Amino acid sequence: MKDSVLILSGGVDSVTLLYDEQERIALAISFDYGSKHNAREIPFARLHCERLGIRHIVIPLDFMTRYFQSSLLKGGDEIPEGHYADENMRSTVVPFRNGIMLSIAVGIAESNGLSYVMMANHSGDHTIYPDCTPQFVNAFDAAASAGTFVTVHLRSPYTNLTKADIARKGKSLGIDYSETWSCYKGGAHHCGVCGTCVERKEAFAEAGIVDKTAYDGR
């Protein structure tokens, strides 16, 4: 039954969820919020939706680059290098990004008579992104269901999984992860050294996936 809206970035996690829950997804939404890598990841989101015959829309949130502070956004500081556990990765937080995107998705779900919004946060996000934590998921689910006539709920099935768990799931689904984008720097190739590139490499290695990602050689 097609009862869900998925927030789809074009990265490893949300593309995996797209394939994992394709029978339920009526609509996938990508948000162009002015990040340095939006132009690299959104085409992959579109590609996979076209392949699966799932409707895909892109919603601009360009106000974020004008009013929000984050190294992830165009015009912000340089993307830090290192592991997600490193303190400097906090600069990549876009304040309440998921809350804003989910709110829009809930409105779209209710407008289309759909009962669920899905996002692909995972346990590795919890350390620096407060709007990825189980506490946030539970609170937002309560707010969405209380604030809609059709009682829209938030589903986040990967909340307690690791990225390697997700990669293993994608491997079983036959996903070609070279058709996803992770790197926050948004260059011609993945940089290989920013937090999300490091996490991508580690997850693929742990999941036993041959990494076909083109890194820039460092």
PDB file of C-alpha atoms in Angstrom:
ATOM      1  CA  MET A   1       0.000   0.000   0.000  1.00  0.00           C
ATOM      2  CA  LYS A   2       1.388   3.394  -1.000  1.00  0.00           C
ATOM      3  CA  ASP A   3       1.018   5.317   2.257  1.00  0.00           C
ATOM      4  CA  SER A   4       4.315   7.143   2.751  1.00  0.00           C
ATOM      5  CA  VAL A   5       6.419  10.164   1.848  1.00  0.00           C
ATOM      6  CA  LEU A   6      10.200   9.679   1.976  1.00  0.00           C
ATOM      7  CA  ILE A   7      12.787  12.407   2.474  1.00  0.00           C
ATOM      8  CA  LEU A   8      15.411  11.389  -0.087  1.00  0.00           C
ATOM      9  CA  SER A   9      18.815  13.056  -0.280  1.00  0.00           C
ATOM     10  CA  GLY A  10      20.515  10.763  -2.789  1.00  0.00           C
ATOM     11  CA  GLY A  11      22.949   9.453  -0.182  1.00  0.00           C
ATOM     12  CA  VAL A  12      23.585   5.921   1.010  1.00  0.00           C
ATOM     13  CA  ASP A  13      21.023   5.848   3.820  1.00  0.00           C
ATOM     14  CA  SER A  14      17.981   7.353   2.137  1.00  0.00           C
ATOM     15  CA  VAL A  15      18.584   5.504  -1.149  1.00  0.00           C
ATOM     16  CA  THR A  16      18.696   2.259   0.817  1.00  0.00           C
ATOM     17  CA  LEU A  17      15.418   3.142   2.513  1.00  0.00           C
ATOM     18  CA  LEU A  18      13.908   3.991  -0.878  1.00  0.00           C
ATOM     19  CA  TYR A  19      14.602   0.469  -2.138  1.00  0.00           C
ATOM     20  CA  ASP A  20      13.819  -1.165   1.193  1.00  0.00           C
ATOM     21  CA  GLU A  21      10.356   0.450   1.461  1.00  0.00           C
ATOM     22  CA  GLN A  22       9.566   1.003  -2.223  1.00  0.00           C
ATOM     23  CA  GLU A  23       6.198  -0.757  -2.004  1.00  0.00           C
ATOM     24  CA  ARG A  24       4.999   1.844   0.504  1.00  0.00           C
ATOM     25  CA  ILE A  25       6.502   5.037  -0.935  1.00  0.00           C
ATOM     26  CA  ALA A  26       4.069   7.196  -2.918  1.00  0.00           C
ATOM     27  CA  LEU A  27       6.332  10.232  -3.118  1.00  0.00           C
ATOM     28  CA  ALA A  28       9.985  11.078  -2.469  1.00  0.00           C
ATOM     29  CA  ILE A  29      11.075  14.615  -1.640  1.00  0.00           C
ATOM     30  CA  SER A  30      14.536  16.106  -2.012  1.00  0.00           C
ATOM     31  CA  PHE A  31      15.285  19.511  -0.524  1.00  0.00           C
ATOM     32  CA  ASP A  32      17.658  21.945  -2.222  1.00  0.00           C
ATOM     33  CA  TYR A  33      18.669  23.906   0.846  1.00  0.00           C
ATOM     34  CA  GLY A  34      21.872  25.429  -0.494  1.00  0.00           C
ATOM     35  CA  SER A  35      24.309  22.804   0.729  1.00  0.00           C
ATOM     36  CA  LYS A  36      27.641  22.460  -1.027  1.00  0.00           C
ATOM     37  CA  HIS A  37      26.714  18.966  -2.197  1.00  0.00           C
ATOM     38  CA  ASN A  38      23.033  19.325  -3.181  1.00  0.00           C
ATOM     39  CA  ALA A  39      23.942  19.534  -6.869  1.00  0.00           C
ATOM     40  CA  ARG A  40      25.846  16.249  -6.611  1.00  0.00           C
ATOM     41  CA  GLU A  41      23.332  14.201  -4.610  1.00  0.00           C
ATOM     42  CA  ILE A  42      19.921  15.289  -5.931  1.00  0.00           C
ATOM     43  CA  PRO A  43      20.513  13.840  -9.442  1.00  0.00           C
ATOM     44  CA  PHE A  44      21.071  10.442  -7.801  1.00  0.00           C
ATOM     45  CA  ALA A  45      17.804  10.808  -5.899  1.00  0.00           C
ATOM     46  CA  ARG A  46      16.041  11.512  -9.182  1.00  0.00           C
ATOM     47  CA  LEU A  47      17.782   8.597 -10.912  1.00  0.00           C
ATOM     48  CA  HIS A  48      16.650   6.019  -8.376  1.00  0.00           C
ATOM     49  CA  CYS A  49      13.082   7.313  -8.275  1.00  0.00           C
ATOM     50  CA  GLU A  50      12.859   7.140 -12.057  1.00  0.00           C
ATOM     51  CA  ARG A  51      14.231   3.607 -11.937  1.00  0.00           C
ATOM     52  CA  LEU A  52      11.590   2.518  -9.424  1.00  0.00           C
ATOM     53  CA  GLY A  53       8.728   4.518 -10.898  1.00  0.00           C
ATOM     54  CA  ILE A  54       8.298   6.615  -7.749  1.00  0.00           C
ATOM     55  CA  ARG A  55       7.252  10.249  -8.050  1.00  0.00           C
ATOM     56  CA  HIS A  56      10.057  12.628  -7.056  1.00  0.00           C
ATOM     57  CA  ILE A  57       9.919  16.343  -6.334  1.00  0.00           C
ATOM     58  CA  VAL A  58      12.568  18.884  -5.319  1.00  0.00           C
ATOM     59  CA  ILE A  59      11.628  21.678  -2.932  1.00  0.00           C
ATOM     60  CA  PRO A  60      13.924  24.730  -2.663  1.00  0.00           C
ATOM     61  CA  LEU A  61      14.862  25.971   0.802  1.00  0.00           C
ATOM     62  CA  ASP A  62      17.357  28.583  -0.334  1.00  0.00           C
ATOM     63  CA  PHE A  63      16.558  30.862   2.609  1.00  0.00           C
ATOM     64  CA  MET A  64      18.825  28.661   4.716  1.00  0.00           C
ATOM     65  CA  THR A  65      21.967  30.011   3.049  1.00  0.00           C
ATOM     66  CA  ARG A  66      20.906  33.544   3.981  1.00  0.00           C
ATOM     67  CA  TYR A  67      19.876  33.047   7.568  1.00  0.00           C
ATOM     68  CA  PHE A  68      21.510  29.872   8.890  1.00  0.00           C
ATOM     69  CA  GLN A  69      25.107  29.298   9.961  1.00  0.00           C
ATOM     70  CA  SER A  70      26.764  26.012   8.922  1.00  0.00           C
ATOM     71  CA  SER A  71      29.898  24.945   7.095  1.00  0.00           C
ATOM     72  CA  LEU A  72      27.651  22.618   5.090  1.00  0.00           C
ATOM     73  CA  LEU A  73      26.021  25.563   3.327  1.00  0.00           C
ATOM     74  CA  LYS A  74      27.329  27.571   0.392  1.00  0.00           C
ATOM     75  CA  GLY A  75      29.167  30.607   1.698  1.00  0.00           C
ATOM     76  CA  GLY A  76      29.933  28.888   5.005  1.00  0.00           C
ATOM     77  CA  ASP A  77      33.304  27.910   6.414  1.00  0.00           C
ATOM     78  CA  GLU A  78      35.389  25.121   4.910  1.00  0.00           C
ATOM     79  CA  ILE A  79      34.092  21.600   5.483  1.00  0.00           C
ATOM     80  CA  PRO A  80      36.219  20.076   8.264  1.00  0.00           C
ATOM     81  CA  GLU A  81      38.134  16.870   7.753  1.00  0.00           C
ATOM     82  CA  GLY A  82      38.173  13.960  10.166  1.00  0.00           C
ATOM     83  CA  HIS A  83      35.802  11.476  11.766  1.00  0.00           C
ATOM     84  CA  TYR A  84      32.223  12.241  12.778  1.00  0.00           C
ATOM     85  CA  ALA A  85      33.238  11.698  16.398  1.00  0.00           C
ATOM     86  CA  ASP A  86      35.585  14.692  16.162  1.00  0.00           C
ATOM     87  CA  GLU A  87      34.378  17.909  17.777  1.00  0.00           C
ATOM     88  CA  ASN A  88      35.087  19.969  14.651  1.00  0.00           C
ATOM     89  CA  MET A  89      32.359  18.117  12.724  1.00  0.00           C
ATOM     90  CA  ARG A  90      29.756  20.036  14.701  1.00  0.00           C
ATOM     91  CA  SER A  91      30.244  22.906  12.262  1.00  0.00           C
ATOM     92  CA  THR A  92      28.382  20.833   9.642  1.00  0.00           C
ATOM     93  CA  VAL A  93      25.142  20.958  11.640  1.00  0.00           C
ATOM     94  CA  VAL A  94      22.406  22.916   9.838  1.00  0.00           C
ATOM     95  CA  PRO A  95      20.216  24.076  12.740  1.00  0.00           C
ATOM     96  CA  PHE A  96      16.938  22.104  12.911  1.00  0.00           C
ATOM     97  CA  ARG A  97      17.275  21.047   9.274  1.00  0.00           C
ATOM     98  CA  ASN A  98      15.423  17.772   9.727  1.00  0.00           C
ATOM     99  CA  GLY A  99      12.682  19.450  11.737  1.00  0.00           C
ATOM    100  CA  ILE A 100      12.066  21.935   8.920  1.00  0.00           C
ATOM    101  CA  MET A 101      12.148  19.303   6.175  1.00  0.00           C
ATOM    102  CA  LEU A 102       9.940  16.911   8.116  1.00  0.00           C
ATOM    103  CA  SER A 103       7.384  19.640   8.793  1.00  0.00           C
ATOM    104  CA  ILE A 104       7.073  20.304   5.071  1.00  0.00           C
ATOM    105  CA  ALA A 105       6.877  16.577   4.345  1.00  0.00           C
ATOM    106  CA  VAL A 106       4.106  16.145   6.922  1.00  0.00           C
ATOM    107  CA  GLY A 107       2.089  18.898   5.252  1.00  0.00           C
ATOM    108  CA  ILE A 108       2.577  17.257   1.875  1.00  0.00           C
ATOM    109  CA  ALA A 109       1.616  13.860   3.309  1.00  0.00           C
ATOM    110  CA  GLU A 110      -1.624  15.225   4.749  1.00  0.00           C
ATOM    111  CA  SER A 111      -2.383  17.077   1.529  1.00  0.00           C
ATOM    112  CA  ASN A 112      -2.091  13.784  -0.351  1.00  0.00           C
ATOM    113  CA  GLY A 113      -3.946  11.630   2.165  1.00  0.00           C
ATOM    114  CA  LEU A 114      -0.777   9.762   3.170  1.00  0.00           C
ATOM    115  CA  SER A 115      -0.237   8.463   6.687  1.00  0.00           C
ATOM    116  CA  TYR A 116       3.544   8.373   7.108  1.00  0.00           C
ATOM    117  CA  VAL A 117       6.691  10.407   6.564  1.00  0.00           C
ATOM    118  CA  MET A 118       9.978   8.501   6.537  1.00  0.00           C
ATOM    119  CA  MET A 119      13.575   9.576   7.057  1.00  0.00           C
ATOM    120  CA  ALA A 120      16.785   7.541   7.070  1.00  0.00           C
ATOM    121  CA  ASN A 121      18.638   8.763  10.157  1.00  0.00           C
ATOM    122  CA  HIS A 122      20.822   6.184  11.888  1.00  0.00           C
ATOM    123  CA  SER A 123      22.708   5.688  15.144  1.00  0.00           C
ATOM    124  CA  GLY A 124      25.933   7.218  13.830  1.00  0.00           C
ATOM    125  CA  ASP A 125      24.133  10.541  13.388  1.00  0.00           C
ATOM    126  CA  HIS A 126      23.253  10.828  17.055  1.00  0.00           C
ATOM    127  CA  THR A 127      26.611  12.107  18.245  1.00  0.00           C
ATOM    128  CA  ILE A 128      26.420  15.515  16.562  1.00  0.00           C
ATOM    129  CA  TYR A 129      22.970  15.922  14.993  1.00  0.00           C
ATOM    130  CA  PRO A 130      20.299  16.498  17.665  1.00  0.00           C
ATOM    131  CA  ASP A 131      17.486  16.263  15.090  1.00  0.00           C
ATOM    132  CA  CYS A 132      18.474  12.652  14.339  1.00  0.00           C
ATOM    133  CA  THR A 133      18.228  11.256  17.874  1.00  0.00           C
ATOM    134  CA  PRO A 134      15.564   8.823  19.128  1.00  0.00           C
ATOM    135  CA  GLN A 135      14.329  11.592  21.433  1.00  0.00           C
ATOM    136  CA  PHE A 136      13.772  13.898  18.483  1.00  0.00           C
ATOM    137  CA  VAL A 137      12.109  11.158  16.424  1.00  0.00           C
ATOM    138  CA  ASN A 138       9.659  10.374  19.222  1.00  0.00           C
ATOM    139  CA  ALA A 139       8.879  14.027  19.906  1.00  0.00           C
ATOM    140  CA  PHE A 140       8.370  14.864  16.238  1.00  0.00           C
ATOM    141  CA  ASP A 141       6.150  11.819  15.714  1.00  0.00           C
ATOM    142  CA  ALA A 142       3.956  12.980  18.591  1.00  0.00           C
ATOM    143  CA  ALA A 143       3.792  16.518  17.198  1.00  0.00           C
ATOM    144  CA  ALA A 144       2.970  15.356  13.661  1.00  0.00           C
ATOM    145  CA  SER A 145       0.217  12.999  14.774  1.00  0.00           C
ATOM    146  CA  ALA A 146      -1.284  15.612  17.109  1.00  0.00           C
ATOM    147  CA  GLY A 147      -1.143  18.352  14.483  1.00  0.00           C
ATOM    148  CA  THR A 148      -2.764  16.606  11.500  1.00  0.00           C
ATOM    149  CA  PHE A 149      -6.329  15.529  10.783  1.00  0.00           C
ATOM    150  CA  VAL A 150      -5.169  12.299   9.141  1.00  0.00           C
ATOM    151  CA  THR A 151      -2.752  11.574  12.027  1.00  0.00           C
ATOM    152  CA  VAL A 152       0.516  11.522  10.099  1.00  0.00           C
ATOM    153  CA  HIS A 153       3.277   9.556  11.823  1.00  0.00           C
ATOM    154  CA  LEU A 154       7.061   9.676  11.436  1.00  0.00           C
ATOM    155  CA  ARG A 155       8.757   6.382  10.609  1.00  0.00           C
ATOM    156  CA  SER A 156      12.520   6.170  11.098  1.00  0.00           C
ATOM    157  CA  PRO A 157      13.296   2.456  10.788  1.00  0.00           C
ATOM    158  CA  TYR A 158      17.076   2.899  10.767  1.00  0.00           C
ATOM    159  CA  THR A 159      17.323   5.020  13.931  1.00  0.00           C
ATOM    160  CA  ASN A 160      19.075   2.312  15.934  1.00  0.00           C
ATOM    161  CA  LEU A 161      21.075   0.805  13.061  1.00  0.00           C
ATOM    162  CA  THR A 162      24.684   1.618  12.171  1.00  0.00           C
ATOM    163  CA  LYS A 163      25.648   2.789   8.723  1.00  0.00           C
ATOM    164  CA  ALA A 164      27.316  -0.595   8.185  1.00  0.00           C
ATOM    165  CA  ASP A 165      23.979  -2.267   9.026  1.00  0.00           C
ATOM    166  CA  ILE A 166      22.330  -0.100   6.380  1.00  0.00           C
ATOM    167  CA  ALA A 167      25.057  -0.901   3.854  1.00  0.00           C
ATOM    168  CA  ARG A 168      24.573  -4.617   4.480  1.00  0.00           C
ATOM    169  CA  LYS A 169      20.861  -4.170   3.893  1.00  0.00           C
ATOM    170  CA  GLY A 170      21.585  -2.328   0.640  1.00  0.00           C
ATOM    171  CA  LYS A 171      23.991  -5.046  -0.432  1.00  0.00           C
ATOM    172  CA  SER A 172      21.217  -7.629  -0.016  1.00  0.00           C
ATOM    173  CA  LEU A 173      18.924  -5.390  -2.087  1.00  0.00           C
ATOM    174  CA  GLY A 174      21.500  -5.173  -4.895  1.00  0.00           C
ATOM    175  CA  ILE A 175      22.022  -1.414  -4.656  1.00  0.00           C
ATOM    176  CA  ASP A 176      24.978   0.011  -6.594  1.00  0.00           C
ATOM    177  CA  TYR A 177      26.319   2.551  -4.116  1.00  0.00           C
ATOM    178  CA  SER A 178      28.493   4.176  -6.745  1.00  0.00           C
ATOM    179  CA  GLU A 179      25.167   5.765  -7.747  1.00  0.00           C
ATOM    180  CA  THR A 180      24.929   7.663  -4.450  1.00  0.00           C
ATOM    181  CA  TRP A 181      26.652  10.748  -3.103  1.00  0.00           C
ATOM    182  CA  SER A 182      28.005  11.377   0.400  1.00  0.00           C
ATOM    183  CA  CYS A 183      30.833  13.947   0.327  1.00  0.00           C
ATOM    184  CA  TYR A 184      29.962  17.251   1.982  1.00  0.00           C
ATOM    185  CA  LYS A 185      32.469  19.174  -0.125  1.00  0.00           C
ATOM    186  CA  GLY A 186      30.548  18.592  -3.349  1.00  0.00           C
ATOM    187  CA  GLY A 187      33.544  18.445  -5.671  1.00  0.00           C
ATOM    188  CA  ALA A 188      33.991  16.450  -8.854  1.00  0.00           C
ATOM    189  CA  HIS A 189      34.829  13.370  -6.756  1.00  0.00           C
ATOM    190  CA  HIS A 190      34.357  12.344  -3.131  1.00  0.00           C
ATOM    191  CA  CYS A 191      37.175  13.948  -1.126  1.00  0.00           C
ATOM    192  CA  GLY A 192      37.691  10.830   0.999  1.00  0.00           C
ATOM    193  CA  VAL A 193      38.623  12.761   4.155  1.00  0.00           C
ATOM    194  CA  CYS A 194      35.545  14.635   5.397  1.00  0.00           C
ATOM    195  CA  GLY A 195      33.428  12.982   8.094  1.00  0.00           C
ATOM    196  CA  THR A 196      30.817  11.575   5.752  1.00  0.00           C
ATOM    197  CA  CYS A 197      33.431  10.177   3.354  1.00  0.00           C
ATOM    198  CA  VAL A 198      35.255   8.491   6.237  1.00  0.00           C
ATOM    199  CA  GLU A 199      31.980   7.050   7.503  1.00  0.00           C
ATOM    200  CA  ARG A 200      31.106   5.811   3.983  1.00  0.00           C
ATOM    201  CA  LYS A 201      34.452   4.017   3.641  1.00  0.00           C
ATOM    202  CA  GLU A 202      34.168   2.400   7.060  1.00  0.00           C
ATOM    203  CA  ALA A 203      30.590   1.242   6.492  1.00  0.00           C
ATOM    204  CA  PHE A 204      31.378  -0.342   3.127  1.00  0.00           C
ATOM    205  CA  ALA A 205      34.446  -2.086   4.533  1.00  0.00           C
ATOM    206  CA  GLU A 206      32.509  -3.471   7.502  1.00  0.00           C
ATOM    207  CA  ALA A 207      29.669  -4.599   5.229  1.00  0.00           C
ATOM    208  CA  GLY A 208      32.058  -6.321   2.815  1.00  0.00           C
ATOM    209  CA  ILE A 209      31.139  -4.064  -0.095  1.00  0.00           C
ATOM    210  CA  VAL A 210      33.698  -3.350  -2.804  1.00  0.00           C
ATOM    211  CA  ASP A 211      33.933   0.437  -2.726  1.00  0.00           C
ATOM    212  CA  LYS A 212      33.599   1.750  -6.279  1.00  0.00           C
ATOM    213  CA  THR A 213      33.453   5.353  -5.124  1.00  0.00           C
ATOM    214  CA  ALA A 214      35.769   7.708  -7.005  1.00  0.00           C
ATOM    215  CA  TYR A 215      37.840   9.496  -4.362  1.00  0.00           C
ATOM    216  CA  ASP A 216      40.165  12.377  -5.192  1.00  0.00           C
ATOM    217  CA  GLY A 217      43.349  10.444  -4.419  1.00  0.00           C
ATOM    218  CA  ARG A 218      44.412  11.777  -1.022  1.00  0.00           C
TER     219      ARG A 218
END
